[in-house]
XYZ file of C-alpha atoms in Angstrom:
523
model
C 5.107 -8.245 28.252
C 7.611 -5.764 29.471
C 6.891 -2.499 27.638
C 10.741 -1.733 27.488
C 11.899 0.524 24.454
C 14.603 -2.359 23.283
C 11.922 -5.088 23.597
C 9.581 -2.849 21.314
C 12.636 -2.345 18.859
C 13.238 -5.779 18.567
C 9.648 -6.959 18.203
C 9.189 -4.201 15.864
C 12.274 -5.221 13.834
C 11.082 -8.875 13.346
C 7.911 -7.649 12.235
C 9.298 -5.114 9.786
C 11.261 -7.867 8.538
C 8.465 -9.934 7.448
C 5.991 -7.501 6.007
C 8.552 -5.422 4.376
C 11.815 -7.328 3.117
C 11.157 -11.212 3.508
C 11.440 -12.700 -0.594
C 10.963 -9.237 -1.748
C 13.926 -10.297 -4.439
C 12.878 -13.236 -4.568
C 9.016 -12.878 -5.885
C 8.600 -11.511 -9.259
C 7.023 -8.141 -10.043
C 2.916 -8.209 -9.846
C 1.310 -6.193 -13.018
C -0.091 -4.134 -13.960
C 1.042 -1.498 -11.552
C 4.278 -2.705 -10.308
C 5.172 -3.920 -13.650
C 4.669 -0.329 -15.157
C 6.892 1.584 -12.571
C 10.036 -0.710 -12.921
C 9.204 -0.613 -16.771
C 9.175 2.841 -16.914
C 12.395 3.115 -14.365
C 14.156 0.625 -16.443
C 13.349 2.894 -20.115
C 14.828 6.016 -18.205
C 18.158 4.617 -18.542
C 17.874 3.412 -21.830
C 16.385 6.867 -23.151
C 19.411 8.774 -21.148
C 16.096 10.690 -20.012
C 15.033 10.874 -15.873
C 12.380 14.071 -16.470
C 9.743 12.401 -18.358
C 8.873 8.254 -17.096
C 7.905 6.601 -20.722
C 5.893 3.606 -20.479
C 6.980 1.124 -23.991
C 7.687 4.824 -25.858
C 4.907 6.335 -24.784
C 5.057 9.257 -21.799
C 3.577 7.899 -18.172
C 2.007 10.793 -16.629
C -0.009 8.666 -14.609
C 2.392 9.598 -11.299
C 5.114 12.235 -10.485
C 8.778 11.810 -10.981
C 9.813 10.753 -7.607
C 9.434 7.250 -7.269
C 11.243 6.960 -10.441
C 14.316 8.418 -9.386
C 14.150 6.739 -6.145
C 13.662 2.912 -8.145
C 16.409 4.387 -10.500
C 18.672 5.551 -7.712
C 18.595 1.980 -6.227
C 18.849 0.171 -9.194
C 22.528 1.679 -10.041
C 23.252 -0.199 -7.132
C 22.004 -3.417 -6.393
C 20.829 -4.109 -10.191
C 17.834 -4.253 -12.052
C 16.135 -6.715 -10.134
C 13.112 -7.011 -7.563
C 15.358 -6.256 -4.727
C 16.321 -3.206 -6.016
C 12.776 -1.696 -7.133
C 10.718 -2.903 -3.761
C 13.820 -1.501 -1.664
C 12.689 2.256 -1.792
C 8.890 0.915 -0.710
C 10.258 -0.996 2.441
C 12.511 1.557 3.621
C 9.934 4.107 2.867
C 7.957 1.668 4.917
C 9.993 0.959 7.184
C 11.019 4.741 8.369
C 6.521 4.873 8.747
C 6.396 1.789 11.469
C 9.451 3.833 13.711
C 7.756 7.259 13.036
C 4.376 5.948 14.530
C 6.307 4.755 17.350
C 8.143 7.909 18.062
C 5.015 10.327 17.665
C 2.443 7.908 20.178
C 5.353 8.313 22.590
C 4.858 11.670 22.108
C 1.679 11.745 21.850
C 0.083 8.819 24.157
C 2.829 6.400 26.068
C 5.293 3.951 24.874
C 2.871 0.571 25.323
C 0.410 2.104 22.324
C 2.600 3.826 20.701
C 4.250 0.071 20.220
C 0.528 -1.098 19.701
C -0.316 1.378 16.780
C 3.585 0.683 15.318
C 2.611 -3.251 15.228
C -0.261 -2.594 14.079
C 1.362 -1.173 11.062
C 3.656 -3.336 10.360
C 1.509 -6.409 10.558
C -1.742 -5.921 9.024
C -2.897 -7.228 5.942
C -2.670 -4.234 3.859
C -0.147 -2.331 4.838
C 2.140 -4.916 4.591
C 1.320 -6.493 0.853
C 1.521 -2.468 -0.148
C 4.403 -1.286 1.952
C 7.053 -3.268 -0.420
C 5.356 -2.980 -3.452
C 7.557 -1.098 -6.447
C 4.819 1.529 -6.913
C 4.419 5.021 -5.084
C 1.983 4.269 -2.259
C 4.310 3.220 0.793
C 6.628 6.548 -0.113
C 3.271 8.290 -0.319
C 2.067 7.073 2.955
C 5.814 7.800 4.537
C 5.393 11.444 3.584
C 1.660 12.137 4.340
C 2.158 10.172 7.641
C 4.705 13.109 8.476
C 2.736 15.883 7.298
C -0.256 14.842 9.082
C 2.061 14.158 12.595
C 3.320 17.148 11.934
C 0.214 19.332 11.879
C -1.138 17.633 14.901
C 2.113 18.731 16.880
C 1.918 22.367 15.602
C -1.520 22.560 16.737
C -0.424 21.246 20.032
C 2.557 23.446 20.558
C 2.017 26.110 18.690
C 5.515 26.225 17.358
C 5.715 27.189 13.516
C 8.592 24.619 12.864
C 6.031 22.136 12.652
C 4.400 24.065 9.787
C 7.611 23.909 7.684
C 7.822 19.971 8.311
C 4.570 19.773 7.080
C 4.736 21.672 4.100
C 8.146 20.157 3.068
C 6.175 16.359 3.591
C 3.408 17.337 1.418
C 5.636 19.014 -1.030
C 7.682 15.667 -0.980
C 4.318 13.808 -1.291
C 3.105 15.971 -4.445
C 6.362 15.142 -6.284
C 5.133 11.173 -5.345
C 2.173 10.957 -5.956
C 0.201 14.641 -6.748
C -2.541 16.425 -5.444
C -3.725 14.164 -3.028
C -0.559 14.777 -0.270
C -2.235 18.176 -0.300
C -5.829 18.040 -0.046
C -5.886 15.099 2.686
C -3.939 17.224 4.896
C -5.213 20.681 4.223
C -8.938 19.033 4.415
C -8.329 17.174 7.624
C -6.555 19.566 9.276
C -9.101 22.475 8.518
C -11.851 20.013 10.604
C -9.483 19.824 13.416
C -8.441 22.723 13.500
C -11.956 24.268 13.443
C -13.418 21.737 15.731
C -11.320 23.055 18.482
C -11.706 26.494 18.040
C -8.625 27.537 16.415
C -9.564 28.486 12.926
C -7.756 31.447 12.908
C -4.335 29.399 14.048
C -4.827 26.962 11.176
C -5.124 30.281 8.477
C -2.044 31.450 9.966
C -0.316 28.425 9.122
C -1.594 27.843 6.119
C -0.277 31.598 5.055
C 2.999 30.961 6.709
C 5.512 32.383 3.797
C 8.341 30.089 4.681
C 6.221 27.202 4.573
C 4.870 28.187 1.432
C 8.300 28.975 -0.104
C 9.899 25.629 0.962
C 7.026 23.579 -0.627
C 7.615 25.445 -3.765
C 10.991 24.825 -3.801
C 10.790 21.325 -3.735
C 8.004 20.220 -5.410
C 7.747 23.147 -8.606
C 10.782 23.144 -10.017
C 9.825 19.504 -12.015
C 6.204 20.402 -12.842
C 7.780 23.338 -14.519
C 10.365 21.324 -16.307
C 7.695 18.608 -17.439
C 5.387 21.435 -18.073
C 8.092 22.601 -20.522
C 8.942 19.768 -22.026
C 5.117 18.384 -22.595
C 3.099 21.287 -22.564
C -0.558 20.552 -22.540
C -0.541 16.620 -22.979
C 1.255 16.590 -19.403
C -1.532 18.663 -17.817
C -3.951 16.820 -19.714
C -2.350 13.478 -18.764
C -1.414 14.275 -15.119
C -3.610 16.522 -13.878
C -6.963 15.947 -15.964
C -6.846 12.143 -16.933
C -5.462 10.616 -13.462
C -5.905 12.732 -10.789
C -9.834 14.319 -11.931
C -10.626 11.881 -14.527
C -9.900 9.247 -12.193
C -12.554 10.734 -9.560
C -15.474 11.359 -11.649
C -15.290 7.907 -13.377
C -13.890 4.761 -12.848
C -10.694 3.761 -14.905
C -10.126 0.412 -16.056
C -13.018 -1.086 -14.945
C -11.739 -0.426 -11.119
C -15.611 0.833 -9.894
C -17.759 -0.492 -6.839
C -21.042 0.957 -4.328
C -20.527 2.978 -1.175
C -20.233 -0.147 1.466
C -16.682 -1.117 -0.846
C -14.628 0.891 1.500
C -15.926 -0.036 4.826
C -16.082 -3.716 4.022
C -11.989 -2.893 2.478
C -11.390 -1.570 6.343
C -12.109 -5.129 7.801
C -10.182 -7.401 5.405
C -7.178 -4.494 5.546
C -7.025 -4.552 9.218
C -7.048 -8.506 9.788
C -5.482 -9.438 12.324
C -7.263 -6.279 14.426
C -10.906 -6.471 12.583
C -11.998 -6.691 15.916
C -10.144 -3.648 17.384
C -11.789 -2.226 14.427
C -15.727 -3.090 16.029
C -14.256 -1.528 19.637
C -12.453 1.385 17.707
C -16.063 2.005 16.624
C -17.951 1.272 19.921
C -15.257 3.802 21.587
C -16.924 6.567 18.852
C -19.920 5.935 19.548
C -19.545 6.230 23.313
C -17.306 8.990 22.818
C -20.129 10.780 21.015
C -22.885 10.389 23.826
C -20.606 11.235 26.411
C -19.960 14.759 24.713
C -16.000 14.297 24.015
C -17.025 15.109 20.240
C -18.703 18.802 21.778
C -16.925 22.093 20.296
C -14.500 23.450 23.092
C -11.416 24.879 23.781
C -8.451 23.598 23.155
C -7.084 23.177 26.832
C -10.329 20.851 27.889
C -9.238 18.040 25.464
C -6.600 15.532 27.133
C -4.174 14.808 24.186
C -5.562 11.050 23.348
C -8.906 12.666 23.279
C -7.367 15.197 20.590
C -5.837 12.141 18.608
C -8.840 10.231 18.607
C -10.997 13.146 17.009
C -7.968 13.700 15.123
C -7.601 10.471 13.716
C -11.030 10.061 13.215
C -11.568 13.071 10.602
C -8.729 11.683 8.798
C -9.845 8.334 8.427
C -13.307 9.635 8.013
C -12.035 11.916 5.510
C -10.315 9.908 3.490
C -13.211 6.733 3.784
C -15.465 9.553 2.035
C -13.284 11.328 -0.584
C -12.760 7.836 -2.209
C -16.221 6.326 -1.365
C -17.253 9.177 -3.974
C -14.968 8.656 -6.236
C -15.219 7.076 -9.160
C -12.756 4.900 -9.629
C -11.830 2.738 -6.305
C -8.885 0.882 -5.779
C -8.323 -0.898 -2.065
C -4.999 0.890 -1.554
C -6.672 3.958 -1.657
C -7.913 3.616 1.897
C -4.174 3.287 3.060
C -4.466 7.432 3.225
C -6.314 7.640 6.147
C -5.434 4.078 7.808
C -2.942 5.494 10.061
C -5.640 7.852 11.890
C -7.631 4.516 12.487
C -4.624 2.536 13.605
C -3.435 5.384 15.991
C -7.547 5.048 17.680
C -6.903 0.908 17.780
C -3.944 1.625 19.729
C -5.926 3.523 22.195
C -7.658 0.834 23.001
C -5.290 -2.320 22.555
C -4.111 -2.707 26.129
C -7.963 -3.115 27.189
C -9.361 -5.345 24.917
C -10.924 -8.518 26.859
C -13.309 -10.382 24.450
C -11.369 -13.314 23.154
C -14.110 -14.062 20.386
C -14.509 -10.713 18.900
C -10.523 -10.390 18.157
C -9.672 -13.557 17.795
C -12.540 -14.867 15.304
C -11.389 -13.481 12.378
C -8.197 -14.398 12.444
C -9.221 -17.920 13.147
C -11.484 -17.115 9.931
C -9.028 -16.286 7.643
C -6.812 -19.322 8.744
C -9.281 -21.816 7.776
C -9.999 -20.328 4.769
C -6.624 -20.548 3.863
C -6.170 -24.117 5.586
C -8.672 -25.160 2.937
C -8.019 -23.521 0.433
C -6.191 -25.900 -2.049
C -8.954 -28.406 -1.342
C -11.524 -25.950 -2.462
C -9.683 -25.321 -5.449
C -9.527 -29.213 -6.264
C -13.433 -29.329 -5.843
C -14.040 -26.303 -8.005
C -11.056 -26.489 -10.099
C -13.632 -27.491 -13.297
C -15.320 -24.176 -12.967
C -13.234 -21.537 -12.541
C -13.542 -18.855 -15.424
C -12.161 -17.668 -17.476
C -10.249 -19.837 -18.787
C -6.839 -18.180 -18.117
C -7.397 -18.503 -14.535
C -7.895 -22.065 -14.645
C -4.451 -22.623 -16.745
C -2.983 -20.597 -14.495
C -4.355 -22.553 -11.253
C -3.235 -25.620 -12.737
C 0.439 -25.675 -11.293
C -1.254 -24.954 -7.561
C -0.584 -28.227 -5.663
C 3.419 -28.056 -6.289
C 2.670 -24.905 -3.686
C 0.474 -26.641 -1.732
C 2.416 -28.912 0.310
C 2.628 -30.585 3.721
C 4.087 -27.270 4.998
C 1.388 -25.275 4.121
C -1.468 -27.425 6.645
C 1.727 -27.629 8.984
C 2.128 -24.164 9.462
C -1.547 -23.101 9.514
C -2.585 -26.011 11.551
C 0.193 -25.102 14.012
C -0.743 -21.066 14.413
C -4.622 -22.300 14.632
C -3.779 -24.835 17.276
C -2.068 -22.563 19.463
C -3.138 -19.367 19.370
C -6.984 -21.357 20.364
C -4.930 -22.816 23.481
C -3.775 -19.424 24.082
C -7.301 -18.120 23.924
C -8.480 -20.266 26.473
C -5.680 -19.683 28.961
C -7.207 -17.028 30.787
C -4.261 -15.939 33.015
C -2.873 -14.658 29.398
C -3.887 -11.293 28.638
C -5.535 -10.830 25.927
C -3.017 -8.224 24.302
C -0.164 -10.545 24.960
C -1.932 -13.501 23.276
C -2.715 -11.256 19.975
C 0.924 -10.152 19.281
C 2.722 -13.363 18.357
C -0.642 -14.326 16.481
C -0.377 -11.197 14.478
C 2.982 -11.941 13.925
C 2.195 -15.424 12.765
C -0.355 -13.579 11.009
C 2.044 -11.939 8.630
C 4.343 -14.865 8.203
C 1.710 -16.679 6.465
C 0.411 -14.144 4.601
C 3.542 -12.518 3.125
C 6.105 -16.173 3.888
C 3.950 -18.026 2.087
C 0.497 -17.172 0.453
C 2.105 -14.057 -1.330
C 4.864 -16.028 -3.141
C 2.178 -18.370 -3.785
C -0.109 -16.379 -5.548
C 2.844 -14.515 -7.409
C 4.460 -18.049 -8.130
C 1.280 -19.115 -9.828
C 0.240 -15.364 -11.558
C 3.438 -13.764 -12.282
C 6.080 -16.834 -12.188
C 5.138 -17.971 -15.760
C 5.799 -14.281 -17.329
C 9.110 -13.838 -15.366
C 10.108 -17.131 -16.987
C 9.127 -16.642 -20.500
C 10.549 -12.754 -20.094
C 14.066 -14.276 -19.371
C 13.879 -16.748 -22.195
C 13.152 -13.656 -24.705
C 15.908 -11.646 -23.401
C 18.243 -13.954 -25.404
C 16.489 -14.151 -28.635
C 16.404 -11.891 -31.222
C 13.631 -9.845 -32.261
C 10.975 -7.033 -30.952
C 8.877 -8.390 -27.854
C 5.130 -7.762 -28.312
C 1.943 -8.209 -25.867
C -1.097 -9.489 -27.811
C -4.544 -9.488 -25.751
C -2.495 -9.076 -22.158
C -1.109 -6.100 -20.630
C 1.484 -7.540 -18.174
C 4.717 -4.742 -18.462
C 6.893 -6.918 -16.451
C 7.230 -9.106 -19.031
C 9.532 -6.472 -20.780
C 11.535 -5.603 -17.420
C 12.906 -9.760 -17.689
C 12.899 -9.479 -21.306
C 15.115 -6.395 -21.308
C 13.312 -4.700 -24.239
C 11.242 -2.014 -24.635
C 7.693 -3.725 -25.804
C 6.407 -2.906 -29.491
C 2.994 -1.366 -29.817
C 2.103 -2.701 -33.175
C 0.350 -5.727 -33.670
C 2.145 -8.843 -34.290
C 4.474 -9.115 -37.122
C 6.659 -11.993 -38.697
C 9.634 -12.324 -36.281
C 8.143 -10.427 -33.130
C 8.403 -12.459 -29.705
C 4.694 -12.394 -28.502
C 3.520 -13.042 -25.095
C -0.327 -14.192 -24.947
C -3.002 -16.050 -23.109
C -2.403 -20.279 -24.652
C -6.534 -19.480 -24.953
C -5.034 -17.024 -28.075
C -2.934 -19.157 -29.955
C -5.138 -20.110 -32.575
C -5.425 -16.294 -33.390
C -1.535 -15.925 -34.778
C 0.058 -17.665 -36.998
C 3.591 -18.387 -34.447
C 5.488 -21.151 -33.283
C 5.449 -21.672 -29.417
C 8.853 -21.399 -27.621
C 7.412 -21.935 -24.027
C 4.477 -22.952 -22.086
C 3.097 -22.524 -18.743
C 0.066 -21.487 -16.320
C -1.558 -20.590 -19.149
C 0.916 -18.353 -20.613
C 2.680 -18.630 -23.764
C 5.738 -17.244 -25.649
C 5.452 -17.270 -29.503
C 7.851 -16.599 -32.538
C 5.555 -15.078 -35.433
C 6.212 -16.967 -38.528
């Protein structure tokens, strides 16, 4: 492949394309999270009131104020629909593929820097959270450039970089809190140390204008929300989701130590393998003393990125393996410093079966999927799930084996054409990758999970009455209705949305039916 900067741009474009803005107005919003930010964005407006996000009346100090305005700020303009909250995400997302790409040129050559920007933009993860309409992919844009930007300062040496990075993390702590600050300060202090420049790393941590531009962007709101709330914000912010959420799980959302590293090789598909020689390189890297305290001048600057990427992924694979509560996105933190090592060793990579296994894996899992769920269909539990499942083979069509069965059929005649390089080969099956992940199984899965409350929210946004949740906490459901959801139990003349499993509990007459969801009128 010619490594040419328009044929990157172009390859990176398509790929953007699909993982970021392909049906992302056309899918309806996932809960819980992505149904509480647009819910929250949407009650803004109606409460004249974009300080403090309410969630259904109640304050939402589960994240800082920036996402909202950024949902909000779109919203005026295209609508309040899913184009309009995912956009911020996928540009957010979008400006993170081009800004790995510019800093491996920088830092490595063009070919990985291209190699760690596809990377990006194609794997699993990052793509199903970089368009999401919740905080992480504008989180991951502005720690991205704080981290970049403390690797540069410690190569140059010039303090601009130190401003950058303290006007990222301050952007970060107004998006999602204390975590765009002790990732980078924590990583960086490793670094910094390993190479024998503790003293440089002080400096910039004491640098004054630094300092004074992150306060200037980031304090003025705490103070205003600190104003206007008093205690129940620090309590709520500070105490209930950013400690509280460390020392114990929340929501049920708990697991053992080996969650994150088997997270890492389902994130990464299509590169799990580039994962195992990622790992191989470490260890090698280790016995042949490139991990050895020394000067700063004796490390070649993909050696530097390499230990550098390593402590943050490292980092970052710790912090949240001891935390209490563990969620799958919370790995994307550190992902970048692993993706930037793949890319070191992308052009290399020779052994067909190790990277091209797993994707073969995942493909026939998902070739036989539907006719696993016919065999099992009888028992899947709970019950919801079942109703839910029970509109699958509508989705399930002659496209769906068409499109796998083409992508597994070529990319194995492509693995045994050995005059193909092994890179080449992996790029437009990554690609393919992503078009069946996010082109089709995505809009499946929302179809059959969140297609059902979309519907029945549009059908109460024309009737009278207060909208209630009994037994379900799905906040989208109030974004289609266009109501602010009650919090009291259900009364006579309330709109309810429920599990059909709780019918029998109310006394209601059912306006609509599907995937296990219902819509009742409380007599």
């Amino acid at each position: 492949m010619p490594h040419t900067r328009s044929t990157h741009y172009l390859i990176l474009a398509f790929a953007v394309f699909i993982g970021f803005y392909w049906q992302i107005g056309s899918i309806p919003l996932f809960d819980l999270d992505e149904g509480a930010f647009t819910s929250a964005t949407r009650e803004m407006f109606l409460r004249h009131d974009f300080i403090t996000p309410y969630l259904n009346t109640v304050p939402r100090f589960d994240k800082p104020i920036l996402i909202y305005w950024l949902q909000a700020a779109s919203a005026m303009v295209f609508g309040f629909n899913e184009w309009a909250f995912r956009l911020p995400s996928a540009l957010a997302s979008t400006a993170w593929v081009f800004m790995i790409y510019r800093f491996g040129q920088l830092v490595l050559d063009r070919e990985k820097a291209f190699y760690a920007a596809l990377i990006a933009a194609t794997a699993l993860m990052t793509t199903i959270i970089g368009k999401a309409a919740i905080a992480d992919a504008v989180l991951m844009l502005f720690m991205t450039a704080a981290m970049f930007a403390i690797f540069r300062h410690w190569q140059t040496n010039q303090a601009g970089y130190i401003r950058w990075a303290y006007v990222a993390m301050a952007l970060g702590f107004l998006t999602k809190g204390p975590v765009a600050v002790v990732i980078p300060a924590a990583v960086s202090l490793m670094f910094y140390l390993s190479t024998g420049r503790g003293a440089a790393w002080w400096r910039a941590v004491l640098d004054w204008r630094g300092i004074l531009l992150f306060l200037a962007v980031a304090l003025p709101w705490y103070l205003l929300e600190y104003a206007r709330e008093g205690q129940a914000f620090i309590d709520g912010f500070f105490f209930k989701n950013n400690v509280g959420r460390f020392s114990a799980p929340m929501e049920g959302h708990s697991a053992g130590f080996w969650y994150y590293p088997v997270v890492t090789l389902i994130a990464l598909l299509p590169y799990t393998g580039l994962v195992f020689r990622a790992l191989a390189g470490l260890v090698a890297d280790v016995r042949g003393g490139d991990w050895r305290l020394r000067p700063v001048m004796e490390l070649s600057p993909e050696q530097a990125l390499k230990r550098f990427g390593w402590l943050w992924f490292g980092f970052v694979l710790l912090l949240f393996s001891f935390s209490g509560t563990k969620l799958p996105h919370y790995l994307n933190y550190g992902l970048v410093g692993l993706i930037l090592i793949m890319a070191t060793y992308f052009p290399t990579i020779r052994n067909r079966w190790l990277h091209l296994l797993p994707v073969w894996g995942m493909l026939l899992i998902l070739l036989v999927l539907p006719v696993a769920l016919d065999l099992f269909f009888d028992r899947i539990r709970p019950a919801y799930v079942q109703a839910m499942l029970a509109d699958r083979n509508q989705y399930f069509g002659p496209s769906w084996y068409l499109v796998l069965g083409v992508i597994l059929g070529l990319s194995a005649v492509a693995a045994f054409k050995k005059s193909w390089a092994l890179p080449a080969v992996l790029m437009p099956v990554a690609l393919s990758f992503s078009l069946v992940i996010n082109g089709q199984l995505l809009p499946i899965v929302d179809s059959l999970q969140q297609g059902p409350i979309k519907a029945a929210g549009l059908l109460a946004r024309d009737l009278p009455g207060a909208a209630v949740m009994y037994r379900m906490n799905t906040p989208s459901f109030g974004v289609y209705a266009g109501k602010i959801l009650a919090r009291h139990a259900p009364e006579p003349g309330d709109l309810v949305l429920t599990r059909e499993v709780y019918i029998h509990d109310l006394d209601a007459q059912v306006l609509f039916a599907r995937g296990g969801v219902v819509l009742l009128r409380m007599r």
